[in-house]
PDB file of C-alpha atoms in Angstrom:
ATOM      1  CA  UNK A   1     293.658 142.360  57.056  1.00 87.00           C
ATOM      2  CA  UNK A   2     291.513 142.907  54.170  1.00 92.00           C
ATOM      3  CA  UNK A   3     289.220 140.590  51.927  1.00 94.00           C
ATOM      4  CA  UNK A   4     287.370 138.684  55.123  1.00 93.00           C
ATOM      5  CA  UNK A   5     283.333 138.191  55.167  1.00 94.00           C
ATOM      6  CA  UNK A   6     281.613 140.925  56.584  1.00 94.00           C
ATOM      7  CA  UNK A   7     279.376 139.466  59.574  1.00 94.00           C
ATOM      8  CA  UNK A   8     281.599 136.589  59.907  1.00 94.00           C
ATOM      9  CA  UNK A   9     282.954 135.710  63.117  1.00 93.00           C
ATOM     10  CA  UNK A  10     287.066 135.299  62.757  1.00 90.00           C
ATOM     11  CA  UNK A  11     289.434 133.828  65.115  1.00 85.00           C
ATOM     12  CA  UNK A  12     293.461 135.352  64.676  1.00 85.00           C
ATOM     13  CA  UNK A  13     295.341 132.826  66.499  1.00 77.00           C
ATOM     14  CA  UNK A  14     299.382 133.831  67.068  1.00 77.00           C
ATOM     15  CA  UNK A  15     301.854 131.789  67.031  1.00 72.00           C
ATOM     16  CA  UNK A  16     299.999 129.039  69.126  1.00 71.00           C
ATOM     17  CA  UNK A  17     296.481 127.725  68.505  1.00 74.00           C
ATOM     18  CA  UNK A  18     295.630 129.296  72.157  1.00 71.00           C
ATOM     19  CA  UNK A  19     293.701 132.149  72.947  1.00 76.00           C
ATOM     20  CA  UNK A  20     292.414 133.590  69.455  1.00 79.00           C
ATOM     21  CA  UNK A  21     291.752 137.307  68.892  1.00 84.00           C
ATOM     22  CA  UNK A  22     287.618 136.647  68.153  1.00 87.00           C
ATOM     23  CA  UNK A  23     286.762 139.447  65.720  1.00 91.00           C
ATOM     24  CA  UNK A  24     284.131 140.376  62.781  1.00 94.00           C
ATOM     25  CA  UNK A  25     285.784 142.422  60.384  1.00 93.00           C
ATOM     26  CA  UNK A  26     284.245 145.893  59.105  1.00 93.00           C
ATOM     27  CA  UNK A  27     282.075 146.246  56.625  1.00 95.00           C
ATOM     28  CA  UNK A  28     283.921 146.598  54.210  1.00 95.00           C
ATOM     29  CA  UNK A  29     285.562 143.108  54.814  1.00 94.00           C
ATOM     30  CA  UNK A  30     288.722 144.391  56.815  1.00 93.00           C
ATOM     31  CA  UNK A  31     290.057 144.714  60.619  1.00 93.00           C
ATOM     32  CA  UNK A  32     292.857 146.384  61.535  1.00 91.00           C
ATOM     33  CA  UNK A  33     295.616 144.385  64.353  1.00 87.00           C
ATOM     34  CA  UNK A  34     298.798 145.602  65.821  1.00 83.00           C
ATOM     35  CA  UNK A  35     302.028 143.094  66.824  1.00 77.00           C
ATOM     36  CA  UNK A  36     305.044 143.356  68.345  1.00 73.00           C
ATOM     37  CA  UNK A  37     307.853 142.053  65.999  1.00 68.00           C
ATOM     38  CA  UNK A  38     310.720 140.993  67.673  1.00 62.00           C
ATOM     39  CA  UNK A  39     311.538 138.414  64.856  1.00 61.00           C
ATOM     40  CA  UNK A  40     308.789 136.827  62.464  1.00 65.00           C
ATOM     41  CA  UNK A  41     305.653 135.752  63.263  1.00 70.00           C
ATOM     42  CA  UNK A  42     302.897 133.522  62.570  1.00 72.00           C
ATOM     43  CA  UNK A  43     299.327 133.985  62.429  1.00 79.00           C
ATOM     44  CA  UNK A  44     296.806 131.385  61.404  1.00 77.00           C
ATOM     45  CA  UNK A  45     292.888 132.986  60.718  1.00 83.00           C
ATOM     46  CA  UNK A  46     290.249 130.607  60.969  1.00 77.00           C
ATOM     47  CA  UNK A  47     286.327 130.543  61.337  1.00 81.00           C
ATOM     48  CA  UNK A  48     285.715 128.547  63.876  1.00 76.00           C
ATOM     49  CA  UNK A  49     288.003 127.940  66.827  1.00 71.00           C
ATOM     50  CA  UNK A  50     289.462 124.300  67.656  1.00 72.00           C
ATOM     51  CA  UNK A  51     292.503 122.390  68.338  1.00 85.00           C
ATOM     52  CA  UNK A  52     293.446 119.619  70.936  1.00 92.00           C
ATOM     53  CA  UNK A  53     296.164 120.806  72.784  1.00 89.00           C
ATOM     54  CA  UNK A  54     298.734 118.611  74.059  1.00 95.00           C
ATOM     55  CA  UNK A  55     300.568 120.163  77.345  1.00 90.00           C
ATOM     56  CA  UNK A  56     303.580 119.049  79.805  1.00 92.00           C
ATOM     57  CA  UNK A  57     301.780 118.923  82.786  1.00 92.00           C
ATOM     58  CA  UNK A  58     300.055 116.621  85.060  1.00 95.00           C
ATOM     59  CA  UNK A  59     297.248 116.065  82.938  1.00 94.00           C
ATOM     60  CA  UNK A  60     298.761 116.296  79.322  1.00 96.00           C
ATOM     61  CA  UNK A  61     296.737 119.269  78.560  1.00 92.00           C
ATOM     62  CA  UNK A  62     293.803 117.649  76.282  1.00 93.00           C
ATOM     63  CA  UNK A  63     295.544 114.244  75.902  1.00 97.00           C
ATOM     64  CA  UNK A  64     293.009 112.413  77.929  1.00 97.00           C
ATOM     65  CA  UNK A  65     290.143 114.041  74.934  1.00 95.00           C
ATOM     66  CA  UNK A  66     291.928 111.550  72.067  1.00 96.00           C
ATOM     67  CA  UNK A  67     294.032 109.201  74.794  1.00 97.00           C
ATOM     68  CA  UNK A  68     296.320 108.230  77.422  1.00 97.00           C
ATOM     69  CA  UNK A  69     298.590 110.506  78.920  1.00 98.00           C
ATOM     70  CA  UNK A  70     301.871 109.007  80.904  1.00 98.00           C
ATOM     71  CA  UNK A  71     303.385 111.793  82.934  1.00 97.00           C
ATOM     72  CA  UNK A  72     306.630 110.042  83.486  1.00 97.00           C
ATOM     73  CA  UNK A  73     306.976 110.008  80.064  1.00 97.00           C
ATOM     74  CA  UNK A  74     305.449 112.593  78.589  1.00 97.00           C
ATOM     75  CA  UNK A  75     303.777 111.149  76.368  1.00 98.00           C
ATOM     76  CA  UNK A  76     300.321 111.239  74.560  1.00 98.00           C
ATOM     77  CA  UNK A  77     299.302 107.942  73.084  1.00 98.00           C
ATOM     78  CA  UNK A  78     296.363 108.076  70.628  1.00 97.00           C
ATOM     79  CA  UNK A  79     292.958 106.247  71.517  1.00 96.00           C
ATOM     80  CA  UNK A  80     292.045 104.677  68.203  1.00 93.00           C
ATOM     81  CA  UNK A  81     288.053 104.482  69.900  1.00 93.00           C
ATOM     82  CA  UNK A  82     288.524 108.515  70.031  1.00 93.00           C
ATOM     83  CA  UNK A  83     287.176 111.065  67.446  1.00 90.00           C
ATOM     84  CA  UNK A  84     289.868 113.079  66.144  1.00 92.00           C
ATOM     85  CA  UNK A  85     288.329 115.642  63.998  1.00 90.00           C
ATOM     86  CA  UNK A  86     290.894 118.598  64.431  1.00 90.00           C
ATOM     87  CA  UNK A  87     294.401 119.438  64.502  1.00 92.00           C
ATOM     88  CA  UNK A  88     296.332 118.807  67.613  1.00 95.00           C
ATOM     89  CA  UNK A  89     298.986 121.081  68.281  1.00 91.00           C
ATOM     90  CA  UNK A  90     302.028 119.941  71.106  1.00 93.00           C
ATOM     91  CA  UNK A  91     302.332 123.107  72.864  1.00 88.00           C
ATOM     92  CA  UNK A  92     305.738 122.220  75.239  1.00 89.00           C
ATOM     93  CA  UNK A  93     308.823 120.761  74.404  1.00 90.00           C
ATOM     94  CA  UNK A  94     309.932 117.197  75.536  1.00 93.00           C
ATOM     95  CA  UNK A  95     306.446 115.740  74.380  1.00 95.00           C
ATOM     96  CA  UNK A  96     305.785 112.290  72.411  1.00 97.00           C
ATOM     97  CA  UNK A  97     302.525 111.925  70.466  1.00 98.00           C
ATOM     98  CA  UNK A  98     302.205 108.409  69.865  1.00 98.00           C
ATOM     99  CA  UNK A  99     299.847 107.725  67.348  1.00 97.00           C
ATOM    100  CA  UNK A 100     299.560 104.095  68.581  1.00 96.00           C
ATOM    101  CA  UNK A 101     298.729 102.876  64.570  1.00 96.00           C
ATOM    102  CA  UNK A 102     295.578 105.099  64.057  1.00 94.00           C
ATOM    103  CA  UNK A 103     295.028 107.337  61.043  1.00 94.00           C
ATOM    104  CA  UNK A 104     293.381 110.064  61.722  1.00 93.00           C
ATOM    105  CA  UNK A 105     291.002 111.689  58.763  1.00 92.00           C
ATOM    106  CA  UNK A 106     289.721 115.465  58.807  1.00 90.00           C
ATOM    107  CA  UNK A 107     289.526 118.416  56.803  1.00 87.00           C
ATOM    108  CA  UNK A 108     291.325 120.801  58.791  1.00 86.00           C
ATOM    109  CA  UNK A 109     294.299 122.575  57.543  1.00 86.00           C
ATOM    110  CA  UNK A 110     296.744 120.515  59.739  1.00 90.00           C
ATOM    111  CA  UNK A 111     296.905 117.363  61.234  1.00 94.00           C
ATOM    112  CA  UNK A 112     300.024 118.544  64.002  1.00 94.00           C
ATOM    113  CA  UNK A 113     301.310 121.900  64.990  1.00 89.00           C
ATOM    114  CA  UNK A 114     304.046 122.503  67.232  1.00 89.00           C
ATOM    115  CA  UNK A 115     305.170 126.117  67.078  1.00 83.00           C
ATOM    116  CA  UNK A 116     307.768 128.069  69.644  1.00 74.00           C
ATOM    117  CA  UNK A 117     306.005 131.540  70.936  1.00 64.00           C
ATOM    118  CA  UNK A 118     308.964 134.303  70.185  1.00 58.00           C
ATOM    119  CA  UNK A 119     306.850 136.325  72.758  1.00 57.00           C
ATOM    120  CA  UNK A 120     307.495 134.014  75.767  1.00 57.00           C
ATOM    121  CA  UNK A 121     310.356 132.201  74.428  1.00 55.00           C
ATOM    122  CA  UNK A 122     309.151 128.480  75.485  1.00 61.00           C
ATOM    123  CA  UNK A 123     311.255 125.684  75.240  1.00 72.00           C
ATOM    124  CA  UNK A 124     310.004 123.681  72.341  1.00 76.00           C
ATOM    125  CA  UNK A 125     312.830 121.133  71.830  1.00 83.00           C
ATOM    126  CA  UNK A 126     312.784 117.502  71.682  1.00 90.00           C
ATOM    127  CA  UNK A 127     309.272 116.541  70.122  1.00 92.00           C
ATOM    128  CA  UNK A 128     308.608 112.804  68.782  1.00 96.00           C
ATOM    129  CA  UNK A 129     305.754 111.947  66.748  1.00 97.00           C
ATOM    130  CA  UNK A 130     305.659 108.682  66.077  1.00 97.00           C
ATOM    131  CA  UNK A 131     303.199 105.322  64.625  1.00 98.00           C
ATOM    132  CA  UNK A 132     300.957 108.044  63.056  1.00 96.00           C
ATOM    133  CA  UNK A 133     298.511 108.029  59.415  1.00 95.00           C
ATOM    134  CA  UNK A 134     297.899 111.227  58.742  1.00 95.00           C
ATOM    135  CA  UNK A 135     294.696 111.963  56.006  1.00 94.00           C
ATOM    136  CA  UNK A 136     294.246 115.495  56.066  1.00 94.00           C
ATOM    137  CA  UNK A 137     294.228 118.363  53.185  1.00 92.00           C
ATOM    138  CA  UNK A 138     297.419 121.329  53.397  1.00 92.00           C
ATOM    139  CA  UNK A 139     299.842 120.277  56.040  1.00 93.00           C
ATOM    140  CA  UNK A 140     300.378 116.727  57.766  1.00 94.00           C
ATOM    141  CA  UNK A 141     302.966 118.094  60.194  1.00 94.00           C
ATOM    142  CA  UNK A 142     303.685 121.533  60.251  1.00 90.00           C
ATOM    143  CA  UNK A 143     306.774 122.482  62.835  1.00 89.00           C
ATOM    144  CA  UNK A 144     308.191 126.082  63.860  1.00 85.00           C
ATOM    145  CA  UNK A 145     311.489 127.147  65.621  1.00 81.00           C
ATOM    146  CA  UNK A 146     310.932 122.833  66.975  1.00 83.00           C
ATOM    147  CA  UNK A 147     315.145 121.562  67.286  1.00 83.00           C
ATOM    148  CA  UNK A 148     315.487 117.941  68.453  1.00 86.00           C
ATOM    149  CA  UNK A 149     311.975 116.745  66.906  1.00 89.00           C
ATOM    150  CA  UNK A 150     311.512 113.049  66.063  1.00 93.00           C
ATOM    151  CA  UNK A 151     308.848 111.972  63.604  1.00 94.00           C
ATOM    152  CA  UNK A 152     309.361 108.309  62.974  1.00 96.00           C
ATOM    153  CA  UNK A 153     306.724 105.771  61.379  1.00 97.00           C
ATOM    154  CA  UNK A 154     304.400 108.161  59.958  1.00 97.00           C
ATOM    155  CA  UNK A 155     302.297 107.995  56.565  1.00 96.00           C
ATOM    156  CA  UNK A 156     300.936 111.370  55.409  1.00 95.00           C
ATOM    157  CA  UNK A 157     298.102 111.090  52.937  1.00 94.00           C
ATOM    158  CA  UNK A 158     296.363 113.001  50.637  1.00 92.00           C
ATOM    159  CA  UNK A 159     298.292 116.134  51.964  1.00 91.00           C
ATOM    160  CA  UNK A 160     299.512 119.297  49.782  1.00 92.00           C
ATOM    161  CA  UNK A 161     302.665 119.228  52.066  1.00 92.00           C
ATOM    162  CA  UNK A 162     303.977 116.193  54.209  1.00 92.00           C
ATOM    163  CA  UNK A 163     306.026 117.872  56.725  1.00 90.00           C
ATOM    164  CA  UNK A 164     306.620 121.839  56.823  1.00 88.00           C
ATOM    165  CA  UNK A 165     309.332 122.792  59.208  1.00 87.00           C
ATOM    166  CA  UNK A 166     310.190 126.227  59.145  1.00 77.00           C
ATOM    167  CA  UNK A 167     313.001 127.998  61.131  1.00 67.00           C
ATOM    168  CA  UNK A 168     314.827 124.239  61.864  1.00 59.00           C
ATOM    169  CA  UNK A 169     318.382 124.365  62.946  1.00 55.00           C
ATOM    170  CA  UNK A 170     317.997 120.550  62.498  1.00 55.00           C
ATOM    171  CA  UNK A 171     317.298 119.823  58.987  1.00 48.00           C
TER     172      UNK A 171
END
């Protein structure tokens, strides 16, 4: 990578918004990283670390942060009392994010990220988003190697792109 701030703290996130690589490039404003490639991949840099991650567990991952989590449904359902001020990225298949009529405003990159790890091959099939107003800059919903997704009643403002799927069998 080349071009960064020098002194400025980085975080490389692949793939998944998870567990950056934290780095401050040389001095002369580049850092050196090594992948494996056994297709494409994705990398997202960003200067300060975030994202509400949304989980099929017990506990919905971060779901109870910005709402109500229903384990027999799977499904997140948006507080409209709760400050949403990042991107929220569904990191398991089967998941619904119900936006429950909230817009939600900020001035990160993305509003939702869903993105299957070619590393550990997760099963990222069958995502809904749903009852959703999206305000944010570049990318309302931004989808990777996601079949079987569901976005229904959802208004994406002010965005570069509405909806970026990349890799979809399902288009």
């Amino acid at each position: 990578l080349s071009g960064l701030t020098p002194g400025t703290t980085y975080y490389l996130y692949k793939e998944k918004l998870r567990n950056p690589d934290v780095f401050i490039p040389n001095a002369d404003g580049s850092h050196h990283i090594s992948l494996d490639t056994p297709r494409h991949r994705y990398l997202i840099l960003k200067t300060t670390p975030s994202t509400f991650h949304i989980d099929n567990n017990s506990t919905g991952g971060d779901c109870p942060q910005i709402g109500t989590w229903n384990d027999a449904t799977d499904t997140c359902t948006l507080d409209p009392a709760k400050t949403i001020d990042d991107i929220i990225e569904i990191d398991d298949g089967g998941i619904t994010l119900d936006g429950n009529g909230r817009t939600i405003n900020h001035g990160k990159e993305i509003g939702i990220y869903a993105n299957r790890d070619p590393i550990f091959d997760d099963d990222m099939m069958n995502i809904t988003i749903k009852n959703l107003i999206l305000n944010v800059p570049t990318v309302g919903i931004h989808l990777v190697d996601v079949s079987g997704h569901k976005i229904k009643n959802v208004t994406i403002q002010n965005a570069s792109t509405a909806i970026d799927l990349k890799d979809d069998t399902d288009i």
